[in-house]
Short mmCIF file of the N, C-alpha and C atoms (twelve columns), coordinates in Angstrom:
data_MODEL
# 
_entry.id   MODEL 
# 
loop_
_atom_site.group_PDB 
_atom_site.id 
_atom_site.type_symbol 
_atom_site.label_atom_id 
_atom_site.label_alt_id 
_atom_site.label_comp_id 
_atom_site.label_asym_id 
_atom_site.label_seq_id 
_atom_site.Cartn_x 
_atom_site.Cartn_y 
_atom_site.Cartn_z 
_atom_site.pdbx_PDB_model_num 
ATOM 1   N N  . MET A 1   32.728 -32.181 -34.148 1 
ATOM 2   C CA . MET A 1   34.064 -31.788 -34.793 1 
ATOM 3   C C  . MET A 1   34.988 -31.154 -33.479 1 
ATOM 4   N N  . GLY A 2   36.099 -30.707 -33.811 1 
ATOM 5   C CA . GLY A 2   37.029 -30.517 -32.938 1 
ATOM 6   C C  . GLY A 2   37.021 -28.865 -32.596 1 
ATOM 7   N N  . GLY A 3   36.175 -28.348 -33.009 1 
ATOM 8   C CA . GLY A 3   36.228 -26.758 -32.698 1 
ATOM 9   C C  . GLY A 3   36.504 -26.244 -33.865 1 
ATOM 10  N N  . GLN A 4   36.725 -24.791 -34.075 1 
ATOM 11  C CA . GLN A 4   37.167 -24.002 -35.180 1 
ATOM 12  C C  . GLN A 4   38.364 -24.247 -35.531 1 
ATOM 13  N N  . MET A 5   38.422 -24.072 -36.787 1 
ATOM 14  C CA . MET A 5   39.992 -24.316 -37.461 1 
ATOM 15  C C  . MET A 5   40.622 -23.087 -37.241 1 
ATOM 16  N N  . PRO A 6   42.192 -23.387 -36.695 1 
ATOM 17  C CA . PRO A 6   43.172 -22.152 -36.416 1 
ATOM 18  C C  . PRO A 6   43.191 -21.321 -37.719 1 
ATOM 19  N N  . LEU A 7   43.435 -19.887 -36.943 1 
ATOM 20  C CA . LEU A 7   43.646 -18.805 -38.205 1 
ATOM 21  C C  . LEU A 7   44.894 -18.991 -39.133 1 
ATOM 22  N N  . LEU A 8   45.826 -19.340 -38.240 1 
ATOM 23  C CA . LEU A 8   47.156 -19.750 -39.247 1 
ATOM 24  C C  . LEU A 8   47.545 -21.244 -38.476 1 
ATOM 25  N N  . ASP A 9   48.227 -21.969 -39.162 1 
ATOM 26  C CA . ASP A 9   48.691 -23.211 -38.924 1 
ATOM 27  C C  . ASP A 9   50.304 -22.911 -38.592 1 
ATOM 28  N N  . GLN A 10  50.598 -22.824 -37.484 1 
ATOM 29  C CA . GLN A 10  52.021 -22.411 -37.134 1 
ATOM 30  C C  . GLN A 10  52.931 -23.486 -37.782 1 
ATOM 31  N N  . PRO A 11  52.598 -24.856 -37.743 1 
ATOM 32  C CA . PRO A 11  53.603 -25.936 -38.332 1 
ATOM 33  C C  . PRO A 11  53.853 -25.756 -39.849 1 
ATOM 34  N N  . VAL A 12  52.811 -25.373 -40.471 1 
ATOM 35  C CA . VAL A 12  52.877 -25.065 -42.054 1 
ATOM 36  C C  . VAL A 12  53.915 -23.745 -42.177 1 
ATOM 37  N N  . LEU A 13  53.872 -22.773 -41.199 1 
ATOM 38  C CA . LEU A 13  54.686 -21.526 -41.458 1 
ATOM 39  C C  . LEU A 13  56.122 -21.773 -40.955 1 
ATOM 40  N N  . ASP A 14  56.109 -22.863 -39.728 1 
ATOM 41  C CA . ASP A 14  57.616 -23.223 -39.798 1 
ATOM 42  C C  . ASP A 14  58.024 -24.234 -40.677 1 
ATOM 43  N N  . ARG A 15  57.418 -24.954 -41.439 1 
ATOM 44  C CA . ARG A 15  57.791 -25.776 -42.452 1 
ATOM 45  C C  . ARG A 15  58.271 -24.965 -43.605 1 
ATOM 46  N N  . LEU A 16  57.459 -23.779 -43.958 1 
ATOM 47  C CA . LEU A 16  58.088 -22.904 -45.112 1 
ATOM 48  C C  . LEU A 16  59.230 -22.225 -44.788 1 
ATOM 49  N N  . THR A 17  59.456 -21.808 -43.456 1 
ATOM 50  C CA . THR A 17  60.631 -20.948 -43.029 1 
ATOM 51  C C  . THR A 17  61.712 -22.082 -43.137 1 
ATOM 52  N N  . ALA A 18  61.719 -23.413 -42.668 1 
ATOM 53  C CA . ALA A 18  62.676 -24.263 -42.585 1 
ATOM 54  C C  . ALA A 18  63.002 -24.699 -44.086 1 
ATOM 55  N N  . ASP A 19  61.984 -24.534 -44.995 1 
ATOM 56  C CA . ASP A 19  62.279 -24.989 -46.409 1 
ATOM 57  C C  . ASP A 19  63.125 -23.959 -47.314 1 
ATOM 58  N N  . VAL A 20  62.638 -22.610 -47.161 1 
ATOM 59  C CA . VAL A 20  63.212 -21.484 -47.745 1 
ATOM 60  C C  . VAL A 20  64.015 -20.503 -47.021 1 
ATOM 61  N N  . GLY A 21  63.859 -20.844 -45.734 1 
ATOM 62  C CA . GLY A 21  64.770 -19.531 -45.025 1 
ATOM 63  C C  . GLY A 21  63.841 -18.537 -44.629 1 
ATOM 64  N N  . GLN A 22  64.251 -17.650 -43.556 1 
ATOM 65  C CA . GLN A 22  63.460 -16.751 -42.809 1 
ATOM 66  C C  . GLN A 22  63.322 -15.486 -43.953 1 
ATOM 67  N N  . GLU A 23  64.367 -14.983 -44.549 1 
ATOM 68  C CA . GLU A 23  64.144 -13.864 -45.506 1 
ATOM 69  C C  . GLU A 23  63.254 -14.360 -46.634 1 
ATOM 70  N N  . SER A 24  63.319 -15.516 -47.319 1 
ATOM 71  C CA . SER A 24  62.394 -16.058 -48.286 1 
ATOM 72  C C  . SER A 24  61.119 -16.041 -47.945 1 
ATOM 73  N N  . ALA A 25  60.874 -16.623 -46.613 1 
ATOM 74  C CA . ALA A 25  59.634 -17.005 -46.173 1 
ATOM 75  C C  . ALA A 25  58.828 -15.522 -45.941 1 
ATOM 76  N N  . ALA A 26  59.638 -14.576 -45.359 1 
ATOM 77  C CA . ALA A 26  59.252 -13.182 -45.193 1 
ATOM 78  C C  . ALA A 26  58.667 -12.644 -46.389 1 
ATOM 79  N N  . PHE A 27  59.334 -12.747 -47.582 1 
ATOM 80  C CA . PHE A 27  58.952 -12.148 -48.887 1 
ATOM 81  C C  . PHE A 27  57.664 -12.904 -49.332 1 
ATOM 82  N N  . LEU A 28  57.632 -14.183 -49.309 1 
ATOM 83  C CA . LEU A 28  56.319 -15.062 -49.941 1 
ATOM 84  C C  . LEU A 28  55.331 -14.819 -48.836 1 
ATOM 85  N N  . ILE A 29  55.359 -14.533 -47.676 1 
ATOM 86  C CA . ILE A 29  53.958 -13.995 -47.110 1 
ATOM 87  C C  . ILE A 29  53.764 -12.699 -47.296 1 
ATOM 88  N N  . SER A 30  54.675 -11.880 -47.509 1 
ATOM 89  C CA . SER A 30  54.349 -10.447 -48.022 1 
ATOM 90  C C  . SER A 30  53.660 -10.481 -49.520 1 
ATOM 91  N N  . SER A 31  54.190 -11.458 -50.352 1 
ATOM 92  C CA . SER A 31  53.484 -11.524 -51.583 1 
ATOM 93  C C  . SER A 31  51.962 -12.109 -51.158 1 
ATOM 94  N N  . LEU A 32  51.812 -12.936 -50.393 1 
ATOM 95  C CA . LEU A 32  50.608 -13.700 -49.988 1 
ATOM 96  C C  . LEU A 32  49.629 -12.600 -49.568 1 
ATOM 97  N N  . LYS A 33  50.314 -11.594 -48.714 1 
ATOM 98  C CA . LYS A 33  49.195 -10.622 -48.150 1 
ATOM 99  C C  . LYS A 33  48.848 -9.659  -49.303 1 
ATOM 100 N N  . GLN A 34  49.566 -9.357  -50.061 1 
ATOM 101 C CA . GLN A 34  49.277 -8.406  -51.305 1 
ATOM 102 C C  . GLN A 34  48.123 -9.126  -52.230 1 
ATOM 103 N N  . GLU A 35  48.202 -10.711 -52.337 1 
ATOM 104 C CA . GLU A 35  47.477 -11.258 -53.114 1 
ATOM 105 C C  . GLU A 35  46.038 -11.445 -52.384 1 
ATOM 106 N N  . ILE A 36  46.115 -11.504 -51.094 1 
ATOM 107 C CA . ILE A 36  44.797 -11.710 -50.412 1 
ATOM 108 C C  . ILE A 36  44.160 -10.019 -50.428 1 
ATOM 109 N N  . GLU A 37  44.677 -9.075  -50.509 1 
ATOM 110 C CA . GLU A 37  44.012 -7.653  -50.769 1 
ATOM 111 C C  . GLU A 37  43.734 -7.823  -52.117 1 
ATOM 112 N N  . LYS A 38  44.609 -7.932  -52.957 1 
ATOM 113 C CA . LYS A 38  43.971 -7.772  -54.579 1 
ATOM 114 C C  . LYS A 38  42.930 -8.812  -54.878 1 
ATOM 115 N N  . THR A 39  42.897 -10.110 -54.353 1 
ATOM 116 C CA . THR A 39  41.844 -11.036 -54.735 1 
ATOM 117 C C  . THR A 39  40.627 -10.690 -54.011 1 
ATOM 118 N N  . GLY A 40  40.780 -10.270 -52.708 1 
ATOM 119 C CA . GLY A 40  39.555 -9.711  -52.199 1 
ATOM 120 C C  . GLY A 40  38.874 -8.750  -52.683 1 
ATOM 121 N N  . SER A 41  39.497 -7.631  -53.372 1 
ATOM 122 C CA . SER A 41  38.875 -6.753  -54.161 1 
ATOM 123 C C  . SER A 41  38.082 -7.299  -55.258 1 
ATOM 124 N N  . ALA A 42  38.749 -8.446  -56.059 1 
ATOM 125 C CA . ALA A 42  38.251 -8.853  -57.377 1 
ATOM 126 C C  . ALA A 42  37.135 -9.803  -56.765 1 
ATOM 127 N N  . LEU A 43  37.118 -10.354 -55.790 1 
ATOM 128 C CA . LEU A 43  35.810 -11.216 -55.252 1 
ATOM 129 C C  . LEU A 43  34.835 -10.411 -54.936 1 
ATOM 130 N N  . ALA A 44  35.040 -9.193  -54.489 1 
ATOM 131 C CA . ALA A 44  33.675 -8.195  -54.067 1 
ATOM 132 C C  . ALA A 44  33.166 -7.605  -55.497 1 
ATOM 133 N N  . LYS A 45  33.985 -7.451  -56.247 1 
ATOM 134 C CA . LYS A 45  33.503 -6.992  -57.551 1 
ATOM 135 C C  . LYS A 45  33.017 -8.198  -58.255 1 
ATOM 136 N N  . PHE A 46  33.414 -9.213  -58.299 1 
ATOM 137 C CA . PHE A 46  32.719 -10.309 -59.063 1 
ATOM 138 C C  . PHE A 46  31.282 -10.631 -58.239 1 
ATOM 139 N N  . ALA A 47  31.190 -10.575 -57.006 1 
ATOM 140 C CA . ALA A 47  30.275 -10.885 -56.336 1 
ATOM 141 C C  . ALA A 47  29.021 -9.872  -56.465 1 
ATOM 142 N N  . SER A 48  29.257 -8.589  -56.521 1 
ATOM 143 C CA . SER A 48  28.465 -7.641  -56.764 1 
ATOM 144 C C  . SER A 48  27.765 -7.474  -58.114 1 
ATOM 145 N N  . GLU A 49  28.733 -7.982  -59.227 1 
ATOM 146 C CA . GLU A 49  28.296 -8.116  -60.461 1 
ATOM 147 C C  . GLU A 49  27.464 -9.462  -60.840 1 
ATOM 148 N N  . GLY A 50  27.650 -10.424 -59.830 1 
ATOM 149 C CA . GLY A 50  26.972 -11.760 -60.056 1 
ATOM 150 C C  . GLY A 50  27.796 -12.483 -61.052 1 
ATOM 151 N N  . ASP A 51  28.883 -12.367 -61.047 1 
ATOM 152 C CA . ASP A 51  29.826 -12.928 -62.023 1 
ATOM 153 C C  . ASP A 51  30.199 -14.366 -61.256 1 
ATOM 154 N N  . LEU A 52  29.564 -15.327 -61.166 1 
ATOM 155 C CA . LEU A 52  29.839 -16.589 -60.564 1 
ATOM 156 C C  . LEU A 52  30.878 -17.354 -61.182 1 
ATOM 157 N N  . GLU A 53  31.222 -17.259 -62.275 1 
ATOM 158 C CA . GLU A 53  32.287 -17.916 -62.743 1 
ATOM 159 C C  . GLU A 53  33.469 -17.671 -62.244 1 
ATOM 160 N N  . GLN A 54  33.695 -16.103 -62.429 1 
ATOM 161 C CA . GLN A 54  34.912 -15.568 -62.027 1 
ATOM 162 C C  . GLN A 54  35.193 -15.522 -60.642 1 
ATOM 163 N N  . LEU A 55  34.046 -15.388 -59.961 1 
ATOM 164 C CA . LEU A 55  34.170 -15.623 -58.280 1 
ATOM 165 C C  . LEU A 55  34.542 -16.819 -57.890 1 
ATOM 166 N N  . GLU A 56  34.143 -18.124 -58.595 1 
ATOM 167 C CA . GLU A 56  34.739 -19.531 -58.260 1 
ATOM 168 C C  . GLU A 56  36.090 -19.508 -58.743 1 
ATOM 169 N N  . ILE A 57  36.360 -19.057 -59.879 1 
ATOM 170 C CA . ILE A 57  37.744 -19.148 -60.165 1 
ATOM 171 C C  . ILE A 57  38.946 -18.465 -59.337 1 
ATOM 172 N N  . GLN A 58  38.840 -17.108 -58.951 1 
ATOM 173 C CA . GLN A 58  39.287 -16.465 -58.181 1 
ATOM 174 C C  . GLN A 58  39.575 -17.140 -56.684 1 
ATOM 175 N N  . ALA A 59  38.348 -17.597 -56.154 1 
ATOM 176 C CA . ALA A 59  38.416 -18.040 -54.804 1 
ATOM 177 C C  . ALA A 59  39.108 -19.302 -54.632 1 
ATOM 178 N N  . HIS A 60  38.943 -20.135 -55.881 1 
ATOM 179 C CA . HIS A 60  39.771 -21.329 -56.011 1 
ATOM 180 C C  . HIS A 60  41.465 -20.984 -55.685 1 
ATOM 181 N N  . ALA A 61  41.605 -20.034 -56.462 1 
ATOM 182 C CA . ALA A 61  43.233 -19.850 -56.597 1 
ATOM 183 C C  . ALA A 61  43.503 -19.335 -55.210 1 
ATOM 184 N N  . LEU A 62  42.770 -18.138 -54.622 1 
ATOM 185 C CA . LEU A 62  43.377 -17.881 -53.192 1 
ATOM 186 C C  . LEU A 62  43.114 -18.926 -52.291 1 
ATOM 187 N N  . LYS A 63  42.167 -19.724 -52.438 1 
ATOM 188 C CA . LYS A 63  42.102 -20.872 -51.612 1 
ATOM 189 C C  . LYS A 63  43.502 -21.794 -51.469 1 
ATOM 190 N N  . SER A 64  43.846 -22.018 -52.705 1 
ATOM 191 C CA . SER A 64  45.164 -23.004 -52.549 1 
ATOM 192 C C  . SER A 64  46.361 -22.163 -52.191 1 
ATOM 193 N N  . ALA A 65  46.342 -21.036 -52.243 1 
ATOM 194 C CA . ALA A 65  47.513 -20.187 -51.879 1 
ATOM 195 C C  . ALA A 65  47.624 -19.986 -50.384 1 
ATOM 196 N N  . ALA A 66  46.379 -19.482 -49.649 1 
ATOM 197 C CA . ALA A 66  46.123 -19.571 -48.303 1 
ATOM 198 C C  . ALA A 66  46.258 -20.684 -47.844 1 
ATOM 199 N N  . ARG A 67  46.024 -21.843 -48.009 1 
ATOM 200 C CA . ARG A 67  46.144 -23.141 -47.438 1 
ATOM 201 C C  . ARG A 67  47.920 -23.480 -47.373 1 
ATOM 202 N N  . SER A 68  48.387 -23.130 -48.543 1 
ATOM 203 C CA . SER A 68  49.742 -23.595 -48.806 1 
ATOM 204 C C  . SER A 68  50.502 -22.548 -47.933 1 
ATOM 205 N N  . PHE A 69  50.054 -21.548 -47.263 1 
ATOM 206 C CA . PHE A 69  50.823 -20.915 -46.363 1 
ATOM 207 C C  . PHE A 69  50.295 -20.889 -44.990 1 
ATOM 208 N N  . GLY A 70  49.361 -21.927 -44.644 1 
ATOM 209 C CA . GLY A 70  48.845 -22.150 -43.286 1 
ATOM 210 C C  . GLY A 70  47.587 -21.370 -42.966 1 
ATOM 211 N N  . ALA A 71  47.132 -20.443 -43.828 1 
ATOM 212 C CA . ALA A 71  45.989 -19.749 -43.513 1 
ATOM 213 C C  . ALA A 71  44.877 -20.527 -43.696 1 
ATOM 214 N N  . MET A 72  44.510 -21.378 -42.983 1 
ATOM 215 C CA . MET A 72  43.460 -22.346 -42.819 1 
ATOM 216 C C  . MET A 72  42.103 -21.926 -42.958 1 
ATOM 217 N N  . ARG A 73  41.722 -20.929 -41.983 1 
ATOM 218 C CA . ARG A 73  40.508 -20.305 -42.055 1 
ATOM 219 C C  . ARG A 73  40.006 -19.832 -43.148 1 
ATOM 220 N N  . LEU A 74  40.931 -18.736 -43.601 1 
ATOM 221 C CA . LEU A 74  40.988 -18.095 -45.077 1 
ATOM 222 C C  . LEU A 74  40.566 -18.964 -45.976 1 
ATOM 223 N N  . GLY A 75  41.531 -20.015 -46.250 1 
ATOM 224 C CA . GLY A 75  41.469 -21.065 -47.143 1 
ATOM 225 C C  . GLY A 75  39.736 -21.629 -47.237 1 
ATOM 226 N N  . GLU A 76  39.316 -21.974 -45.741 1 
ATOM 227 C CA . GLU A 76  37.987 -22.468 -45.805 1 
ATOM 228 C C  . GLU A 76  37.042 -21.610 -46.237 1 
ATOM 229 N N  . ALA A 77  37.117 -20.227 -45.910 1 
ATOM 230 C CA . ALA A 77  36.136 -19.192 -46.619 1 
ATOM 231 C C  . ALA A 77  35.959 -19.076 -47.904 1 
ATOM 232 N N  . CYS A 78  37.319 -19.345 -48.457 1 
ATOM 233 C CA . CYS A 78  37.555 -19.396 -50.011 1 
ATOM 234 C C  . CYS A 78  36.612 -20.474 -50.633 1 
ATOM 235 N N  . TYR A 79  36.803 -21.509 -49.878 1 
ATOM 236 C CA . TYR A 79  36.338 -22.850 -50.294 1 
ATOM 237 C C  . TYR A 79  34.614 -22.813 -50.204 1 
ATOM 238 N N  . ALA A 80  34.326 -22.034 -49.458 1 
ATOM 239 C CA . ALA A 80  32.648 -21.670 -49.097 1 
ATOM 240 C C  . ALA A 80  32.269 -20.811 -50.336 1 
ATOM 241 N N  . LEU A 81  33.097 -19.750 -50.577 1 
ATOM 242 C CA . LEU A 81  32.533 -19.115 -51.924 1 
ATOM 243 C C  . LEU A 81  32.900 -19.723 -53.073 1 
ATOM 244 N N  . GLU A 82  33.853 -20.523 -53.087 1 
ATOM 245 C CA . GLU A 82  33.888 -21.254 -54.666 1 
ATOM 246 C C  . GLU A 82  32.867 -22.387 -55.001 1 
ATOM 247 N N  . GLU A 83  32.378 -23.127 -53.564 1 
ATOM 248 C CA . GLU A 83  31.499 -23.790 -53.666 1 
ATOM 249 C C  . GLU A 83  29.980 -23.343 -54.009 1 
ATOM 250 N N  . ALA A 84  29.954 -22.177 -53.360 1 
ATOM 251 C CA . ALA A 84  28.621 -21.610 -53.607 1 
ATOM 252 C C  . ALA A 84  28.468 -20.968 -55.078 1 
ATOM 253 N N  . ALA A 85  29.632 -20.248 -55.726 1 
ATOM 254 C CA . ALA A 85  29.567 -19.945 -56.997 1 
ATOM 255 C C  . ALA A 85  29.394 -21.138 -57.971 1 
ATOM 256 N N  . ARG A 86  30.239 -22.233 -57.619 1 
ATOM 257 C CA . ARG A 86  30.097 -23.390 -58.727 1 
ATOM 258 C C  . ARG A 86  28.651 -23.965 -58.736 1 
ATOM 259 N N  . ASP A 87  28.130 -24.140 -57.438 1 
ATOM 260 C CA . ASP A 87  26.583 -24.433 -57.482 1 
ATOM 261 C C  . ASP A 87  25.897 -23.264 -57.792 1 
ATOM 262 N N  . GLU A 88  25.954 -22.238 -57.963 1 
ATOM 263 C CA . GLU A 88  25.050 -21.177 -58.485 1 
ATOM 264 C C  . GLU A 88  24.092 -20.926 -57.339 1 
ATOM 265 N N  . ARG A 89  24.532 -20.818 -56.022 1 
ATOM 266 C CA . ARG A 89  23.988 -20.488 -54.926 1 
ATOM 267 C C  . ARG A 89  24.080 -19.170 -54.666 1 
ATOM 268 N N  . ALA A 90  23.529 -18.326 -55.419 1 
ATOM 269 C CA . ALA A 90  23.954 -16.705 -55.420 1 
ATOM 270 C C  . ALA A 90  23.289 -16.031 -54.181 1 
ATOM 271 N N  . ALA A 91  22.270 -16.652 -53.715 1 
ATOM 272 C CA . ALA A 91  21.622 -16.088 -52.411 1 
ATOM 273 C C  . ALA A 91  22.507 -16.239 -51.144 1 
ATOM 274 N N  . GLU A 92  23.436 -17.034 -51.131 1 
ATOM 275 C CA . GLU A 92  24.246 -17.129 -50.207 1 
ATOM 276 C C  . GLU A 92  25.838 -16.409 -50.277 1 
ATOM 277 N N  . ILE A 93  26.110 -15.794 -51.472 1 
ATOM 278 C CA . ILE A 93  27.398 -15.106 -51.862 1 
ATOM 279 C C  . ILE A 93  27.584 -13.977 -50.722 1 
ATOM 280 N N  . GLY A 94  26.317 -12.964 -50.601 1 
ATOM 281 C CA . GLY A 94  26.479 -11.780 -49.815 1 
ATOM 282 C C  . GLY A 94  27.051 -12.094 -48.252 1 
ATOM 283 N N  . ALA A 95  26.416 -13.166 -47.673 1 
ATOM 284 C CA . ALA A 95  27.035 -13.779 -46.386 1 
ATOM 285 C C  . ALA A 95  28.202 -14.095 -46.223 1 
ATOM 286 N N  . LEU A 96  28.770 -14.903 -47.236 1 
ATOM 287 C CA . LEU A 96  29.867 -15.628 -47.388 1 
ATOM 288 C C  . LEU A 96  30.975 -14.414 -47.746 1 
ATOM 289 N N  . MET A 97  30.830 -13.538 -48.358 1 
ATOM 290 C CA . MET A 97  31.602 -12.404 -48.557 1 
ATOM 291 C C  . MET A 97  31.582 -11.565 -47.432 1 
ATOM 292 N N  . SER A 98  30.859 -11.449 -46.585 1 
ATOM 293 C CA . SER A 98  30.889 -11.011 -45.247 1 
ATOM 294 C C  . SER A 98  32.168 -11.645 -44.436 1 
ATOM 295 N N  . ARG A 99  31.926 -12.912 -44.270 1 
ATOM 296 C CA . ARG A 99  32.729 -13.970 -43.619 1 
ATOM 297 C C  . ARG A 99  33.901 -13.794 -44.159 1 
ATOM 298 N N  . PHE A 100 34.312 -13.675 -45.334 1 
ATOM 299 C CA . PHE A 100 35.286 -13.650 -46.257 1 
ATOM 300 C C  . PHE A 100 36.174 -12.236 -45.445 1 
ATOM 301 N N  . ARG A 101 35.702 -11.119 -45.724 1 
ATOM 302 C CA . ARG A 101 36.329 -9.975  -45.432 1 
ATOM 303 C C  . ARG A 101 36.565 -9.995  -43.903 1 
ATOM 304 N N  . ILE A 102 35.893 -10.537 -43.099 1 
ATOM 305 C CA . ILE A 102 36.234 -10.458 -41.641 1 
ATOM 306 C C  . ILE A 102 37.524 -11.414 -41.525 1 
ATOM 307 N N  . ILE A 103 37.599 -12.809 -41.936 1 
ATOM 308 C CA . ILE A 103 38.603 -13.718 -41.912 1 
ATOM 309 C C  . ILE A 103 39.688 -13.184 -42.769 1 
ATOM 310 N N  . SER A 104 39.645 -12.648 -43.894 1 
ATOM 311 C CA . SER A 104 40.958 -12.141 -44.514 1 
ATOM 312 C C  . SER A 104 41.658 -11.078 -43.572 1 
ATOM 313 N N  . GLU A 105 40.720 -9.859  -43.134 1 
ATOM 314 C CA . GLU A 105 41.227 -8.873  -42.204 1 
ATOM 315 C C  . GLU A 105 42.085 -9.526  -41.100 1 
ATOM 316 N N  . GLU A 106 41.462 -10.603 -40.287 1 
ATOM 317 C CA . GLU A 106 42.018 -11.245 -39.161 1 
ATOM 318 C C  . GLU A 106 43.355 -11.974 -39.746 1 
ATOM 319 N N  . THR A 107 43.398 -12.612 -40.929 1 
ATOM 320 C CA . THR A 107 44.682 -13.278 -41.481 1 
ATOM 321 C C  . THR A 107 45.708 -12.016 -41.659 1 
ATOM 322 N N  . LEU A 108 45.449 -11.048 -42.144 1 
ATOM 323 C CA . LEU A 108 46.367 -10.098 -42.419 1 
ATOM 324 C C  . LEU A 108 47.010 -9.545  -41.298 1 
ATOM 325 N N  . GLU A 109 46.001 -9.364  -40.321 1 
ATOM 326 C CA . GLU A 109 46.599 -8.994  -38.979 1 
ATOM 327 C C  . GLU A 109 47.616 -10.131 -38.074 1 
ATOM 328 N N  . ALA A 110 46.951 -11.274 -38.474 1 
ATOM 329 C CA . ALA A 110 47.746 -12.618 -37.704 1 
ATOM 330 C C  . ALA A 110 49.420 -12.354 -38.642 1 
ATOM 331 N N  . PHE A 111 49.263 -12.277 -39.750 1 
ATOM 332 C CA . PHE A 111 50.765 -12.209 -40.666 1 
ATOM 333 C C  . PHE A 111 51.432 -11.105 -40.034 1 
ATOM 334 N N  . GLY A 112 50.794 -10.079 -39.773 1 
ATOM 335 C CA . GLY A 112 51.543 -8.837  -39.170 1 
ATOM 336 C C  . GLY A 112 52.328 -8.170  -40.268 1 
ATOM 337 N N  . ASP A 113 53.116 -7.126  -39.556 1 
ATOM 338 C CA . ASP A 113 53.968 -6.397  -40.755 1 
ATOM 339 C C  . ASP A 113 55.369 -7.046  -41.032 1 
# 
């Protein structure tokens, strides 16, 4: 394979800005950042409660949003959580949540203020 997936896929962000304009893109990215924080808290709650169904649903939703904004590594972290929850691989959830937390923080920093 060609190495690690980019944290942010700049061509996706450029396309978003071209499609909706700078101001709207900034608003949408701000909304995504809020969603990352909100969903991250929900994922942690569902993981600690062992609610694999809700963990799968929430991870799937954030995966889709992240990828559509070019947050590729975050999308992959969400995908890993979604698949582990779907397959009831509860023993893997803790490590996957740790990875998710790190990548979500890196993603928020990369999007900036």
